[in-house]
Amino acid sequence: GAVVSQHPSWVICKSGTSVKIECRSLDFQATTMFWYRQFPKQSLMLMATSNEGSKATYEQGVEKDKFLINHASLTLSTLTVTSAHPEDSSFYICSARTSVWSTGELFFGEGSRLTVL
Amino acid sequence: DAKTTQPPSMDCAEGRAANLPCNHSTISGNEYVYWYRQIHSQGPQYIIHGLKNNETNEMASLIITEDRKSSTLILPHATLRDTAVYYCIVSGSARQLTFGSGTQLTVLP
């Protein structure tokens, strides 16, 4: 099946620093990728929709200036957590769609665990 | 997207069939039923999806009632590696999926 890869799989950083997470579609082109966040013992929450070549669309309550998303190519989207604080510690997951048809399945990356000290 | 209701947890004996129910009584005609699962500390894994006909693949079977208000995911021979949180999602488009709380399936040896 289609593969979506994230890097890094885990990262620990100091409070106030910025962290970049990459999401790559390895064997297909993805015009749209999605970024989710998952806190412990909770479900996935959609943060934003990343569109290649245009600005990302953020869900209500997600700060676009804090979570910078760049989708510069059809195989790469990046999420940068700026000035990270301990409350940003979470599991960040990206997904991408393979099919041009709207009912195609979504494939998810392995996730990136961020711990802010 | 229509809301779904799933039991919070279920147990299943290894080697037996696991039947996971999902209610989606407000589903509309153009919405599909998707099933994903998430093993601890991993990204969700696609299992199966369908519109109104029953579907089967190498992982599972999806049974959708005739009125489409509920469905059942069937893992025919559960193994310990099937222990995970299973999410039933209803959506008119896989462009964007909204995850509920899912069902924690525990396969017991």
GROMACS .gro file of C-alpha atoms in nm:
model
  226
    1GLY     CA    1   0.000   0.000   0.000
    2ALA     CA    2   0.087   0.365  -0.017
    3VAL     CA    3   0.344   0.484   0.233
    4VAL     CA    4   0.353   0.806   0.429
    5SER     CA    5   0.666   0.870   0.632
    6GLN     CA    6   0.728   1.118   0.911
    7HIS     CA    7   1.054   1.246   1.052
    8PRO     CA    8   1.160   1.263   1.324
    9SER     CA    9   0.965   0.990   1.500
   10TRP     CA   10   1.038   1.154   1.832
   11VAL     CA   11   1.198   1.477   1.944
   12ILE     CA   12   1.276   1.640   2.276
   13CYS     CA   13   1.336   2.013   2.286
   14LYS     CA   14   1.368   2.297   2.531
   15SER     CA   15   1.086   2.540   2.590
   16GLY     CA   16   1.101   2.834   2.350
   17THR     CA   17   1.267   2.652   2.065
   18SER     CA   18   1.108   2.564   1.730
   19VAL     CA   19   1.069   2.213   1.598
   20LYS     CA   20   1.008   2.103   1.240
   21ILE     CA   21   0.833   1.777   1.152
   22GLU     CA   22   0.839   1.642   0.798
   23CYS     CA   23   0.572   1.435   0.628
   24ARG     CA   24   0.654   1.264   0.301
   25SER     CA   25   0.448   1.058   0.062
   26LEU     CA   26   0.701   0.801  -0.058
   27ASP     CA   27   0.537   0.643  -0.360
   28PHE     CA   28   0.260   0.878  -0.463
   29GLN     CA   29   0.185   1.243  -0.511
   30ALA     CA   30  -0.036   1.405  -0.252
   31THR     CA   31  -0.193   1.738  -0.334
   32THR     CA   32  -0.348   1.742   0.011
   33MET     CA   33  -0.206   1.634   0.342
   34PHE     CA   34  -0.363   1.656   0.686
   35TRP     CA   35  -0.203   1.723   1.023
   36TYR     CA   36  -0.349   1.575   1.340
   37ARG     CA   37  -0.254   1.603   1.705
   38GLN     CA   38  -0.320   1.342   1.970
   39PHE     CA   39  -0.283   1.394   2.344
   40PRO     CA   40  -0.245   1.092   2.577
   41LYS     CA   41  -0.557   0.878   2.607
   42GLN     CA   42  -0.743   1.099   2.360
   43SER     CA   43  -0.847   1.064   1.999
   44LEU     CA   44  -0.689   1.234   1.700
   45MET     CA   45  -0.781   1.597   1.646
   46LEU     CA   46  -0.746   1.753   1.303
   47MET     CA   47  -0.525   2.061   1.318
   48ALA     CA   48  -0.499   2.171   0.958
   49THR     CA   49  -0.526   2.077   0.595
   50SER     CA   50  -0.211   2.129   0.393
   51ASN     CA   51  -0.252   2.209   0.025
   52GLU     CA   52   0.038   2.198  -0.217
   53GLY     CA   53   0.127   2.541  -0.340
   54SER     CA   54  -0.122   2.731  -0.128
   55LYS     CA   55  -0.185   2.832   0.230
   56ALA     CA   56  -0.295   2.572   0.481
   57THR     CA   57  -0.645   2.571   0.622
   58TYR     CA   58  -0.651   2.560   1.000
   59GLU     CA   59  -0.920   2.419   1.226
   60GLN     CA   60  -1.088   2.644   1.475
   61GLY     CA   61  -0.874   2.702   1.780
   62VAL     CA   62  -0.543   2.612   1.612
   63GLU     CA   63  -0.302   2.906   1.596
   64LYS     CA   64  -0.165   2.940   1.246
   65ASP     CA   65   0.129   3.150   1.362
   66LYS     CA   66   0.232   2.886   1.612
   67PHE     CA   67   0.190   2.584   1.387
   68LEU     CA   68   0.345   2.679   1.055
   69ILE     CA   69   0.264   2.445   0.768
   70ASN     CA   70   0.445   2.441   0.438
   71HIS     CA   71   0.351   2.213   0.150
   72ALA     CA   72   0.611   2.306  -0.108
   73SER     CA   73   0.594   1.993  -0.321
   74LEU     CA   74   0.359   1.709  -0.403
   75THR     CA   75   0.548   1.474  -0.173
   76LEU     CA   76   0.644   1.688   0.125
   77SER     CA   77   0.460   1.884   0.390
   78THR     CA   78   0.624   2.027   0.700
   79LEU     CA   79   0.481   2.131   1.035
   80THR     CA   80   0.687   2.372   1.243
   81VAL     CA   81   0.593   2.420   1.605
   82THR     CA   82   0.727   2.766   1.686
   83SER     CA   83   0.833   2.870   2.034
   84ALA     CA   84   0.727   2.535   2.172
   85HIS     CA   85   0.603   2.508   2.529
   86PRO     CA   86   0.533   2.203   2.747
   87GLU     CA   87   0.162   2.215   2.660
   88ASP     CA   88   0.258   2.153   2.296
   89SER     CA   89   0.394   1.813   2.391
   90SER     CA   90   0.187   1.569   2.190
   91PHE     CA   91   0.181   1.304   1.919
   92TYR     CA   92   0.166   1.471   1.577
   93ILE     CA   93   0.041   1.263   1.285
   94CYS     CA   94   0.013   1.345   0.918
   95SER     CA   95  -0.195   1.177   0.651
   96ALA     CA   96  -0.233   1.198   0.277
   97ARG     CA   97  -0.478   1.084   0.018
   98THR     CA   98  -0.372   0.881  -0.281
   99SER     CA   99  -0.677   0.881  -0.500
  100VAL     CA  100  -0.808   1.159  -0.713
  101TRP     CA  101  -1.153   1.035  -0.619
  102SER     CA  102  -1.289   1.186  -0.302
  103THR     CA  103  -1.372   0.851  -0.147
  104GLY     CA  104  -1.017   0.718  -0.161
  105GLU     CA  105  -0.860   0.601   0.160
  106LEU     CA  106  -0.626   0.812   0.367
  107PHE     CA  107  -0.286   0.680   0.466
  108PHE     CA  108  -0.121   0.792   0.784
  109GLY     CA  109   0.238   0.844   0.887
  110GLU     CA  110   0.395   0.672   1.187
  111GLY     CA  111   0.356   0.984   1.398
  112SER     CA  112   0.607   1.217   1.565
  113ARG     CA  113   0.616   1.242   1.942
  114LEU     CA  114   0.716   1.586   2.065
  115THR     CA  115   0.824   1.642   2.423
  116VAL     CA  116   0.892   1.999   2.530
  117LEU     CA  117   1.088   2.038   2.851
  118ASP     CA  118  -2.008   1.428   0.862
  119ALA     CA  119  -2.246   1.206   1.057
  120LYS     CA  120  -2.162   1.114   1.415
  121THR     CA  121  -2.079   0.756   1.513
  122THR     CA  122  -2.126   0.566   1.839
  123GLN     CA  123  -1.899   0.278   1.939
  124PRO     CA  124  -1.861   0.081   2.261
  125PRO     CA  125  -1.554   0.206   2.450
  126SER     CA  126  -1.400  -0.138   2.491
  127MET     CA  127  -1.435  -0.503   2.393
  128ASP     CA  128  -1.247  -0.824   2.460
  129CYS     CA  129  -1.204  -1.113   2.222
  130ALA     CA  130  -1.036  -1.453   2.257
  131GLU     CA  131  -0.741  -1.517   2.030
  132GLY     CA  132  -0.844  -1.713   1.722
  133ARG     CA  133  -1.208  -1.616   1.749
  134ALA     CA  134  -1.391  -1.364   1.537
  135ALA     CA  135  -1.402  -1.008   1.667
  136ASN     CA  136  -1.722  -0.823   1.583
  137LEU     CA  137  -1.702  -0.449   1.639
  138PRO     CA  138  -2.030  -0.257   1.613
  139CYS     CA  139  -2.085   0.102   1.509
  140ASN     CA  140  -2.401   0.309   1.504
  141HIS     CA  141  -2.437   0.592   1.256
  142SER     CA  142  -2.808   0.663   1.251
  143THR     CA  143  -2.772   1.008   1.093
  144ILE     CA  144  -2.567   0.892   0.796
  145SER     CA  145  -2.661   1.056   0.470
  146GLY     CA  146  -2.682   0.899   0.127
  147ASN     CA  147  -2.341   1.008   0.001
  148GLU     CA  148  -2.144   0.921   0.314
  149TYR     CA  149  -1.912   0.624   0.336
  150VAL     CA  150  -1.827   0.417   0.643
  151TYR     CA  151  -1.453   0.396   0.708
  152TRP     CA  152  -1.271   0.180   0.962
  153TYR     CA  153  -0.922   0.253   1.088
  154ARG     CA  154  -0.727   0.115   1.379
  155GLN     CA  155  -0.448   0.256   1.589
  156ILE     CA  156  -0.200   0.039   1.768
  157HIS     CA  157  -0.043   0.209   2.066
  158SER     CA  158   0.193   0.495   1.974
  159GLN     CA  159   0.154   0.442   1.600
  160GLY     CA  160  -0.032   0.623   1.326
  161PRO     CA  161  -0.379   0.496   1.228
  162GLN     CA  162  -0.397   0.209   0.982
  163TYR     CA  163  -0.666   0.189   0.715
  164ILE     CA  164  -0.875  -0.128   0.734
  165ILE     CA  165  -1.175  -0.104   0.503
  166HIS     CA  166  -1.451   0.124   0.382
  167GLY     CA  167  -1.789   0.088   0.214
  168LEU     CA  168  -2.102   0.269   0.103
  169LYS     CA  169  -2.390   0.023   0.127
  170ASN     CA  170  -2.272  -0.315   0.009
  171ASN     CA  171  -2.080  -0.549   0.235
  172GLU     CA  172  -1.708  -0.540   0.174
  173THR     CA  173  -1.426  -0.784   0.239
  174ASN     CA  174  -1.051  -0.759   0.206
  175GLU     CA  175  -0.750  -0.943   0.342
  176MET     CA  176  -0.784  -0.778   0.681
  177ALA     CA  177  -1.154  -0.772   0.759
  178SER     CA  178  -1.515  -0.773   0.651
  179LEU     CA  179  -1.754  -0.482   0.675
  180ILE     CA  180  -2.124  -0.551   0.714
  181ILE     CA  181  -2.355  -0.253   0.664
  182THR     CA  182  -2.723  -0.285   0.751
  183GLU     CA  183  -2.977  -0.227   0.478
  184ASP     CA  184  -3.089   0.104   0.628
  185ARG     CA  185  -2.718   0.198   0.665
  186LYS     CA  186  -2.774   0.315   1.021
  187SER     CA  187  -2.522   0.075   1.165
  188SER     CA  188  -2.231  -0.144   1.063
  189THR     CA  189  -2.008  -0.418   1.199
  190LEU     CA  190  -1.640  -0.471   1.139
  191ILE     CA  191  -1.544  -0.837   1.154
  192LEU     CA  192  -1.191  -0.962   1.213
  193PRO     CA  193  -1.239  -1.331   1.131
  194HIS     CA  194  -0.955  -1.478   1.337
  195ALA     CA  195  -0.828  -1.226   1.589
  196THR     CA  196  -0.464  -1.239   1.695
  197LEU     CA  197  -0.282  -1.065   1.976
  198ARG     CA  198  -0.150  -0.816   1.722
  199ASP     CA  199  -0.505  -0.702   1.652
  200THR     CA  200  -0.520  -0.537   1.994
  201ALA     CA  201  -0.577  -0.171   1.911
  202VAL     CA  202  -0.826   0.115   1.915
  203TYR     CA  203  -1.070   0.076   1.627
  204TYR     CA  204  -1.231   0.385   1.481
  205CYS     CA  205  -1.552   0.388   1.280
  206ILE     CA  206  -1.580   0.709   1.078
  207VAL     CA  207  -1.855   0.830   0.850
  208SER     CA  208  -1.758   1.080   0.586
  209GLY     CA  209  -1.869   1.205   0.250
  210SER     CA  210  -1.509   1.234   0.151
  211ALA     CA  211  -1.181   1.084   0.265
  212ARG     CA  212  -1.030   1.426   0.222
  213GLN     CA  213  -1.094   1.486   0.588
  214LEU     CA  214  -1.176   1.234   0.858
  215THR     CA  215  -1.308   1.317   1.204
  216PHE     CA  216  -1.205   1.064   1.467
  217GLY     CA  217  -1.428   0.976   1.760
  218SER     CA  218  -1.316   0.792   2.071
  219GLY     CA  219  -1.324   0.448   1.908
  220THR     CA  220  -1.335   0.099   2.061
  221GLN     CA  221  -1.039  -0.045   2.247
  222LEU     CA  222  -1.023  -0.407   2.135
  223THR     CA  223  -0.817  -0.634   2.354
  224VAL     CA  224  -0.743  -0.982   2.219
  225LEU     CA  225  -0.685  -1.222   2.502
  226PRO     CA  226  -0.456  -1.526   2.481
   0.00000   0.00000   0.00000
